Every structure is written in C-alpha cells, then in structure tokens.
Short mmCIF file of C-alpha atoms in Angstrom, two decimals:
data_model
loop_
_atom_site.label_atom_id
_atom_site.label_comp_id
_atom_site.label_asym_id
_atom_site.label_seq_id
_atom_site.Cartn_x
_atom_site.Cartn_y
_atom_site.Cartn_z
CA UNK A 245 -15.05 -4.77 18.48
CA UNK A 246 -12.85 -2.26 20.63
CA UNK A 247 -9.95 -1.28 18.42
CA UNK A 248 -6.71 0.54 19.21
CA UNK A 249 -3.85 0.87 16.88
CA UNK A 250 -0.35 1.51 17.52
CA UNK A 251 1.98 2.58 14.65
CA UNK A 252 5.76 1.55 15.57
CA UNK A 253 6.86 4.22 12.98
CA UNK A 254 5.83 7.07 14.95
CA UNK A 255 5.29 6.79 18.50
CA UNK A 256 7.33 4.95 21.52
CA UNK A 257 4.78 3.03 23.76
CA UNK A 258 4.99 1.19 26.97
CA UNK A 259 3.91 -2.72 25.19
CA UNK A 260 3.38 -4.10 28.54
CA UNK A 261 1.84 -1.34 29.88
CA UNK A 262 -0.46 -0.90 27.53
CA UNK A 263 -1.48 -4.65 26.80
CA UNK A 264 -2.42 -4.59 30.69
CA UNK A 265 -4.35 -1.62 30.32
CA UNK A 266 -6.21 -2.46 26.99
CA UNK A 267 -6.31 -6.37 27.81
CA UNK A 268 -6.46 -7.16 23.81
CA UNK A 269 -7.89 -10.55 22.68
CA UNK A 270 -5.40 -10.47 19.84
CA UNK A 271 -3.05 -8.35 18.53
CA UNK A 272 -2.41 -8.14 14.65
CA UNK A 273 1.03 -7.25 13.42
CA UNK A 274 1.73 -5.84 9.99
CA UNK A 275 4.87 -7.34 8.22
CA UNK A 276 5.34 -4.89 5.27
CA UNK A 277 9.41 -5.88 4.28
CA UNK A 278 12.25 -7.81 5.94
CA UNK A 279 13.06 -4.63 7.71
CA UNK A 280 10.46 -5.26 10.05
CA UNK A 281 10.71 -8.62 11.49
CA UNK A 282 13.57 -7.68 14.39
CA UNK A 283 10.59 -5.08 15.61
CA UNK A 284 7.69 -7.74 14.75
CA UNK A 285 9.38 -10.16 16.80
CA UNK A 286 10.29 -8.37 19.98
CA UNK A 287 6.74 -7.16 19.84
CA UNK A 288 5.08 -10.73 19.45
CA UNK A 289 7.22 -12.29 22.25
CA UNK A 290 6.00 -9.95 24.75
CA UNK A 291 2.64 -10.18 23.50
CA UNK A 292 2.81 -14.13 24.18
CA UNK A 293 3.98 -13.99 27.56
CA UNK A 294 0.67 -12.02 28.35
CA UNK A 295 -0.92 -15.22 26.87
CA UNK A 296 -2.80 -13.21 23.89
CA UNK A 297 -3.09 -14.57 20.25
CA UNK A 298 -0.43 -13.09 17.78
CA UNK A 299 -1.57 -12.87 14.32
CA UNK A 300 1.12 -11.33 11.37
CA UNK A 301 -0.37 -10.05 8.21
CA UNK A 302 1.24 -8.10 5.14
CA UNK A 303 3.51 -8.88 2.35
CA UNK A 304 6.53 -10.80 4.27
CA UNK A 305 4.10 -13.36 5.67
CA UNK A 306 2.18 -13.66 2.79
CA UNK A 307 5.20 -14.41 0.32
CA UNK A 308 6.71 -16.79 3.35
CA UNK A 309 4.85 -17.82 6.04
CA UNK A 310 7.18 -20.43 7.16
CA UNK A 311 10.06 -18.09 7.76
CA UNK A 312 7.37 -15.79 9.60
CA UNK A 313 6.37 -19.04 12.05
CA UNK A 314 9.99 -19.54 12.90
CA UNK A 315 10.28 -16.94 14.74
CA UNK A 316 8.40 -18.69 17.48
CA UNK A 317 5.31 -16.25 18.61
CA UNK A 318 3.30 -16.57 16.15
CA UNK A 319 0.16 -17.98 16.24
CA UNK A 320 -1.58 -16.98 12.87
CA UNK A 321 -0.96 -15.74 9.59
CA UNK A 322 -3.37 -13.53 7.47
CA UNK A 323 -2.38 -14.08 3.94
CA UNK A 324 -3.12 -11.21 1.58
CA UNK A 325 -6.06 -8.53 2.03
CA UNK A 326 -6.69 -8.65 5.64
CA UNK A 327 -9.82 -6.83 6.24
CA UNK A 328 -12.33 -9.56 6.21
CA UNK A 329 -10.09 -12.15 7.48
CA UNK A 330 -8.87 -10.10 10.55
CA UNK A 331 -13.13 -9.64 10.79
CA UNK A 332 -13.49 -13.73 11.01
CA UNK A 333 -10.41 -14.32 13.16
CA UNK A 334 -12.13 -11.72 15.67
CA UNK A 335 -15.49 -13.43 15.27
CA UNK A 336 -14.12 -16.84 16.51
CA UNK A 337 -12.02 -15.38 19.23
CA UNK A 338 -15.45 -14.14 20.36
CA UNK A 339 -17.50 -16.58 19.71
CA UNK A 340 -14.80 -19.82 21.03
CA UNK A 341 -14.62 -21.42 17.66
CA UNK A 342 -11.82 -22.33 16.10
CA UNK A 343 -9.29 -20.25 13.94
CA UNK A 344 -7.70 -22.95 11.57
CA UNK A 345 -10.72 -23.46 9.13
CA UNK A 346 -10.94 -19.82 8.39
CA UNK A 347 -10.24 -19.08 4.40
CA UNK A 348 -6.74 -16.65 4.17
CA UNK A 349 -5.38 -18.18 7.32
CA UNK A 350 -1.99 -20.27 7.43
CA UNK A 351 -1.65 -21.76 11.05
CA UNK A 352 1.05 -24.72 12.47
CA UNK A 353 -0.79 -27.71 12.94
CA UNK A 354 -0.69 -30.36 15.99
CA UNK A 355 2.51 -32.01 14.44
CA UNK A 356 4.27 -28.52 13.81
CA UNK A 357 3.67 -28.39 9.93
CA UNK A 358 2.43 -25.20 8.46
CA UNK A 359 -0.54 -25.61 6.92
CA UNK A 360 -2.22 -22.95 4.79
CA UNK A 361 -5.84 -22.35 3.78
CA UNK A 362 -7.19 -21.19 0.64
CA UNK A 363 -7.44 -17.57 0.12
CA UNK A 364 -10.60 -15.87 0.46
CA UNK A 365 -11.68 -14.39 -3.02
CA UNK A 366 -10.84 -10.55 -2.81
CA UNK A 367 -13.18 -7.67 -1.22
CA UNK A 368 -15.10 -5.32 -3.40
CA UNK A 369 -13.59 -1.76 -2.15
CA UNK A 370 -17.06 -0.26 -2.19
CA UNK A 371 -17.84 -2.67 0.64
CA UNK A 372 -15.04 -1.82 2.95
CA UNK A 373 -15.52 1.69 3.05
CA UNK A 374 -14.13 4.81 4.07
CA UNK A 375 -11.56 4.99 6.46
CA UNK A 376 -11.74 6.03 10.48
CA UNK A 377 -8.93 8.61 10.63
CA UNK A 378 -10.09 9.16 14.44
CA UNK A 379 -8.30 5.70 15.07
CA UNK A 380 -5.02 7.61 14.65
CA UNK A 381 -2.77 10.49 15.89
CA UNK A 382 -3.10 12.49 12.50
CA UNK A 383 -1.48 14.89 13.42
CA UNK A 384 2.27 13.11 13.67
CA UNK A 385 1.67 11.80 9.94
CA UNK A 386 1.04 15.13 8.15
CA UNK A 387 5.01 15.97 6.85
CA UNK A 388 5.98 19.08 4.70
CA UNK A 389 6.33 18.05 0.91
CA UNK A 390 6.96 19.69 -2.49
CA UNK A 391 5.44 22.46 -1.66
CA UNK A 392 2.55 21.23 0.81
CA UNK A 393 2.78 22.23 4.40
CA UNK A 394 0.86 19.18 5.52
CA UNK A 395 0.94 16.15 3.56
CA UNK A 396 -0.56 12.76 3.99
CA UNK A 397 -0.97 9.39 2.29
CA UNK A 398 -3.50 7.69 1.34
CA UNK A 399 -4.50 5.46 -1.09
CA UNK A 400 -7.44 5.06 -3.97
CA UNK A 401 -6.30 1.71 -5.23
CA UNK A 402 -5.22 -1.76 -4.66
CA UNK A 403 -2.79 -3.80 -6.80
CA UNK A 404 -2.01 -3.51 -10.09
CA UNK A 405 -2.06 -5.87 -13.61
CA UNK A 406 1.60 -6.00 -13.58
CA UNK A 407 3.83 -9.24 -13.05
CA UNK A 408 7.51 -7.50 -12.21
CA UNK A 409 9.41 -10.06 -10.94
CA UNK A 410 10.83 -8.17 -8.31
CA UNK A 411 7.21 -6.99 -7.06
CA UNK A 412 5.13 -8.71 -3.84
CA UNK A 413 2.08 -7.66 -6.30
CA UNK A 414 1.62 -10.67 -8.43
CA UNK A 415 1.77 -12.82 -4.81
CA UNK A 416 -0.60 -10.17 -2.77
CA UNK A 417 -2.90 -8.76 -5.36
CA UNK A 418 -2.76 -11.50 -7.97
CA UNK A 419 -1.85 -8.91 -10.38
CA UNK A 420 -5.61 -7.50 -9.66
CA UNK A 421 -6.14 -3.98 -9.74
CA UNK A 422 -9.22 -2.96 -8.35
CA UNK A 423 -10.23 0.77 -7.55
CA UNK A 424 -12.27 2.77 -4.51
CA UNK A 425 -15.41 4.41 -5.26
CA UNK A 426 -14.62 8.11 -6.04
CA UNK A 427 -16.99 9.76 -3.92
CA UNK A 428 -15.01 7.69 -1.36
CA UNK A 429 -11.51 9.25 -1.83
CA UNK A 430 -13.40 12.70 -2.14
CA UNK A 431 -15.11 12.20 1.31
CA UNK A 432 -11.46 11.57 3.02
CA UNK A 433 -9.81 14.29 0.99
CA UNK A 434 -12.55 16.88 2.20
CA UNK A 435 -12.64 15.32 5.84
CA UNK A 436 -8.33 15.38 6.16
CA UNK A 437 -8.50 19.41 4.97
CA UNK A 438 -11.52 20.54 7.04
CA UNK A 439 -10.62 18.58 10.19
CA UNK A 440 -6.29 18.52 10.38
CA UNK A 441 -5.56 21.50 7.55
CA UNK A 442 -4.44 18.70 5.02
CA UNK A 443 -3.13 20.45 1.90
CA UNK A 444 -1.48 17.69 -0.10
CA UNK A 445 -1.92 14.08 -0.65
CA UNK A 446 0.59 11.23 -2.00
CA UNK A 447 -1.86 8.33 -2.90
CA UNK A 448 0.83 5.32 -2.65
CA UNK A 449 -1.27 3.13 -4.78
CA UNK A 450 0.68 0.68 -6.63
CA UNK A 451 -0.72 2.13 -9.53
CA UNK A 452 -3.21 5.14 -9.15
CA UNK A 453 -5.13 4.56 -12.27
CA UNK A 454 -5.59 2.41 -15.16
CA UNK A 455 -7.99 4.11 -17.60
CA UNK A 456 -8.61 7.42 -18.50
CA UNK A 457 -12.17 7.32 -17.79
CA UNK A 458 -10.99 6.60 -14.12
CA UNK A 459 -8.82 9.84 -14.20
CA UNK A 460 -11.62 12.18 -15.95
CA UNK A 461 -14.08 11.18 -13.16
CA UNK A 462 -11.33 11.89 -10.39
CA UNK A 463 -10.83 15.28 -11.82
CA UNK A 464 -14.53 16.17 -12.07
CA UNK A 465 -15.39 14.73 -8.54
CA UNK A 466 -11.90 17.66 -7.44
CA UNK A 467 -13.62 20.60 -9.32
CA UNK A 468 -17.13 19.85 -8.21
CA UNK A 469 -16.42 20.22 -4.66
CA UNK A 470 -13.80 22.81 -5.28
CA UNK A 471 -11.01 20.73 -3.52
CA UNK A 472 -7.80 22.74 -3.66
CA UNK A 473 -5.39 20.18 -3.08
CA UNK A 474 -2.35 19.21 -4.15
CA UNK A 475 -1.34 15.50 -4.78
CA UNK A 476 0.87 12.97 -6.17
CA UNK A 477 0.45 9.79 -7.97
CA UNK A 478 2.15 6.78 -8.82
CA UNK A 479 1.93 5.36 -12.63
CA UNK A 480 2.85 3.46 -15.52
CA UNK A 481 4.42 4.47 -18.27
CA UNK A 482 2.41 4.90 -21.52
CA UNK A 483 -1.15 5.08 -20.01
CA UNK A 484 -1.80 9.11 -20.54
CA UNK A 485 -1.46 11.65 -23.40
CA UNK A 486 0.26 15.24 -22.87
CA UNK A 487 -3.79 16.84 -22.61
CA UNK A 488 -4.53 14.25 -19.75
CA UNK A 489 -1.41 15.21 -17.59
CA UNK A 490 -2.41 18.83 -18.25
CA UNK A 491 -5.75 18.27 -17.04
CA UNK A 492 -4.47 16.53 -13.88
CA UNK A 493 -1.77 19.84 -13.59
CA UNK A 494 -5.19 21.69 -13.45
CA UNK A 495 -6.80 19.61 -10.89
CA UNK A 496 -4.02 19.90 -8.38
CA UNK A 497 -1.94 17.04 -8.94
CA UNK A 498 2.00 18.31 -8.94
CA UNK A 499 3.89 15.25 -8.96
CA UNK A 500 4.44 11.87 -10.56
CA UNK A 501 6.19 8.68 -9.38
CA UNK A 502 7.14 6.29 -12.59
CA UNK A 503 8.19 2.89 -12.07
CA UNK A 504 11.77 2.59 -14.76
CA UNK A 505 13.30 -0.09 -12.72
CA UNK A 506 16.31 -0.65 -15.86
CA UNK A 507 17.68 1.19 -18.45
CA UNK A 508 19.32 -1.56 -20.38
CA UNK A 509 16.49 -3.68 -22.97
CA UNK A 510 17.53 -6.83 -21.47
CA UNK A 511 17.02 -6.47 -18.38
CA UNK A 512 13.11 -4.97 -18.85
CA UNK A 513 12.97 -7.93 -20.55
CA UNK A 514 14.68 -10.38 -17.61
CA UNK A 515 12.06 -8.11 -14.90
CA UNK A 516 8.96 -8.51 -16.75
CA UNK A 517 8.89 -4.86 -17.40
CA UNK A 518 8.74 -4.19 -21.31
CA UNK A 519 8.87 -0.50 -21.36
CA UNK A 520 9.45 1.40 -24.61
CA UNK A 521 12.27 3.82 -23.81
CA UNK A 522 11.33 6.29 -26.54
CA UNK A 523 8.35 6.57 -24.31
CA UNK A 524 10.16 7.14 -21.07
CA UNK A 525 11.84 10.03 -22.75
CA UNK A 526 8.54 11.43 -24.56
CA UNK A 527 6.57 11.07 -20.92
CA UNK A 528 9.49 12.98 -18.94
CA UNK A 529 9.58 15.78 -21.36
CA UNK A 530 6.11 16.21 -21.33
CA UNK A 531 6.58 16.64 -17.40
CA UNK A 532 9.10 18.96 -17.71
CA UNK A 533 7.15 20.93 -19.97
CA UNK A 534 4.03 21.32 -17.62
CA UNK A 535 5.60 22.02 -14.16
CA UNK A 536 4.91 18.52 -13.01
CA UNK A 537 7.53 16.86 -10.93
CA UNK A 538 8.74 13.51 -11.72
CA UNK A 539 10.34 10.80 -10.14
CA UNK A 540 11.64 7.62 -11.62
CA UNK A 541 12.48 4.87 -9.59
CA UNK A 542 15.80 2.54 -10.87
CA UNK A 543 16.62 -0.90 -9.20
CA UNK A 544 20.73 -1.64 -8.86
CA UNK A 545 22.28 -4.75 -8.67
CA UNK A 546 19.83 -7.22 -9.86
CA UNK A 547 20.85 -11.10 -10.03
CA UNK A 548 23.36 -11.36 -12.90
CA UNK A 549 23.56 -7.80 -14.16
CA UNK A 550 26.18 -6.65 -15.76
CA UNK A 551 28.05 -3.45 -15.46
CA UNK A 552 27.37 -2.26 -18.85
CA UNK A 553 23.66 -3.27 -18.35
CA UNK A 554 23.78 -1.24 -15.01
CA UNK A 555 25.53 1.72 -17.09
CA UNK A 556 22.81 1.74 -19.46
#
C-alpha cells in the first residue's frame, strides 16, 4: 500500500488539494481525546464529499463509537490497536470485499444501528516491528527539553495492568501491558541520533516498565552500543529500589513522570489507585537525591470531591 501521513499538530495542508493529488482509497483519522473531534470532523466531511471511505480509530471511538458515528462522516470505526485492523480494512478496499465482518470494526448497519464486532485478540509487538520514521517530517517533532537540544517521543510499551478509573487503559489495552523487543527500541534510538542529531527521548508509554529484569536488559542493550542519550520515562510508584534508579541515572535516563493522581486516602481508594504515600515520599527523595527530575501528575475536581480531600 502507498501511505502518506499528515499530522494536524504540526503542519497546515491544503485537504482538498492534497486528496486530489494523492487520490486515497481511505483515509484513517486518529481520535486521541474530545479535543479532537471539532478537527476530526471538519476533516471527515471534506473527505466524504470526495466520495472516499472515512475510518476513526483511537481512544474516543473506542470508548464511544456511537457518539463518534453521529457526527455524520463516518464510515468505520477501528476499535483498539489499529495496526492489523487498518491492514484488513485496506485488504478489502483492494480486494472489493466487504468491511463489516472484519474483527475490531464497529460499522452502522442498513437500518442505522451501530453494530460492533468482536475485537481482534492483541498483536505481539515483535511482529509489528520497527517504525518508518521516513513517513514523517522529523525534523518539526524534535523540541528542546530538560536539557536535550532535540528531543523526541517514542514509545517501548503498550498498556499497562492498571484499572484507574479515570484511564482509557482498562477499555484500550484491557489492562494488558505488553513490551517491544529491546533490540527494537535500540535500533530507533541509534537510527533518530545518527540520521536527525536526536539527543533525548521521552518514551510516553503508559508505563515504561514493569519488572526489573526489563529495566537491567534496557540498560545493558544502552551501554553495549554506547548510546549517549538522554531520556525520560513514565512509572509507577513502588516498582524500583534507590540502586535501580541509580543505574538508570547512569544509563542516561534524567527524568521521571509518576502517576499521584490524589493526595487524600479516599480518593486513591474511589480511583482505583491504592498508592502507599509513605512511598510517594521515600521515591521523590530518592529522586532528589540522584539528580533525577520528577514529575507527579495530580487530577482536580473529581466527581464528589471534597475540598478538604482536594487540600490533602
């Protein structure tokens, strides 16, 4: 398949100039948040009146497909991990066969009803691959960033075995977490500094890692190839000792992004959360201690919360 992807976040394009040019087949349109659907749909109704099939994909449509087929201009949904299913959906386009018995696909039936398939059990990373960075602009996504002149994300992960109630995770990932190969993430890191001068990475991962053996093997595959790079990830609290965030320090890894959510016991509780606070404390000393930067992310105004509770 031919493949051209536009990324709303950092480029203006010509839509109708461009779907005349590139004459798609279909055009797939990510739906990360609520924040995008105003954008989603101005981009889907234009893409209809050139008579080309609209498929959305992503968390929104996943969580609520009906409000996603409301809009109008949408002819498919991808619900969940897309790769394979945005693979079939092309296959029948080519081929003339039809869309609505593919597995991960909700679609409006003849009377109007939304009707949605069974998901299709989840990918093993190893078989997806590495990624095509030549399919992008790379460089309007490298930013300046604690200390990096040309940062990137990317990710080594998907999901994660929490169930927050305020997360998309438990609906999108099952509360799976499942891990890329190593040599993998090594290949891309390597590529992104020889080819575009990448110096820092901020793998966005819901979780990064889950077991220490994971991180020990990360930090050898770094040293081996004498990767100097710095990088961030995103944990859970509880998961390393003091030595193992010293041993990421000395692999290159500079900053750390904790999920907190709540201060107040309750509310952990009410969220699904369960962190031990002495732990928070122990955890952000230990940063503090070795140079690494942390960041803890709180959610305000949850349903019923109390001032106190928000206080605490």
């Amino acid at each position: 398949h031919e493949v051209k992807i536009v990324d709303r976040n950092i480029e203006k394009i010509r839509l109708n100039s461009l779907l005349d040019e590139f004459c798609p087949d279909a055009v797939g349109i990510s739906v990360m948040s609520a924040r995008g659907i105003t954008d989603a749909v101005k981009i889907s109704k234009t893409v209809k009146e050139h008579g080309i099939t609209v498929v959305w994909g992503g968390q929104m449509p996943t969580m609520q497909p009906e409000m996603a087929f409301s809009c109008g201009y949408v002819d498919y949904i991808s619900l969940g991990e897309g790769e394979y299913v945005w693979l079939d959906v092309l296959a029948a386009i080519s081929s003339g066969e039809r869309i609505d018995g593919i597995p991960g696909i909700a679609f409006r039936d003849s009377e109007g009803e939304v009707r949605i398939n069974p998901c299709r059990d989840f990918a093993d990373l190893k078989d997806i691959g590495m990624l095509d960075f030549s399919l992008l602009k790379m460089e309007k996504y490298t930013q300046t960033y604690l200390g990096c002149k040309k940062m990137v994300y990317l990710y080594s992960a998907k999901g994660c075995p929490g169930n927050c109630a305020f997360c998309s995770n438990p609906y999108f990932h099952k509360s799976r977490f499942r891990k890329r190969p190593t040599e993998y993430v090594i290949s891309e890191l390597k590529y992104l500094s020889e080819h575009y001068g990448v110096d820092g990475v901020y793998f966005s991962d819901e979780l990064w890692c889950m077991r220490r053996e994971e991180m020990l093997e990360f930090c050898s595959a770094i040293k081996e190839n004498d990767l100097h790079i710095r990088f961030g990830i995103q944990l859970r609290i509880g998961l390393f000792s003091e030595e193992d965030f010293r041993m990421l320090y000395d692999c290159g890894c500079r900053w750390v992004f904790f999920g907190i959510e709540s201060g107040n016991r309750e509310m952990q509780k009410r969220i699904h959360k369960h962190l031990n606070f002495d732990k928070v404390r122990e955890t952000f000393e230990i940063m503090d201690r070795l140079g690494l930067t942390s960041f803890a992310s709180m959610i305000i105004g949850y349903p019923d919360e109390t001032e106190q509770q928000l206080r605490d």
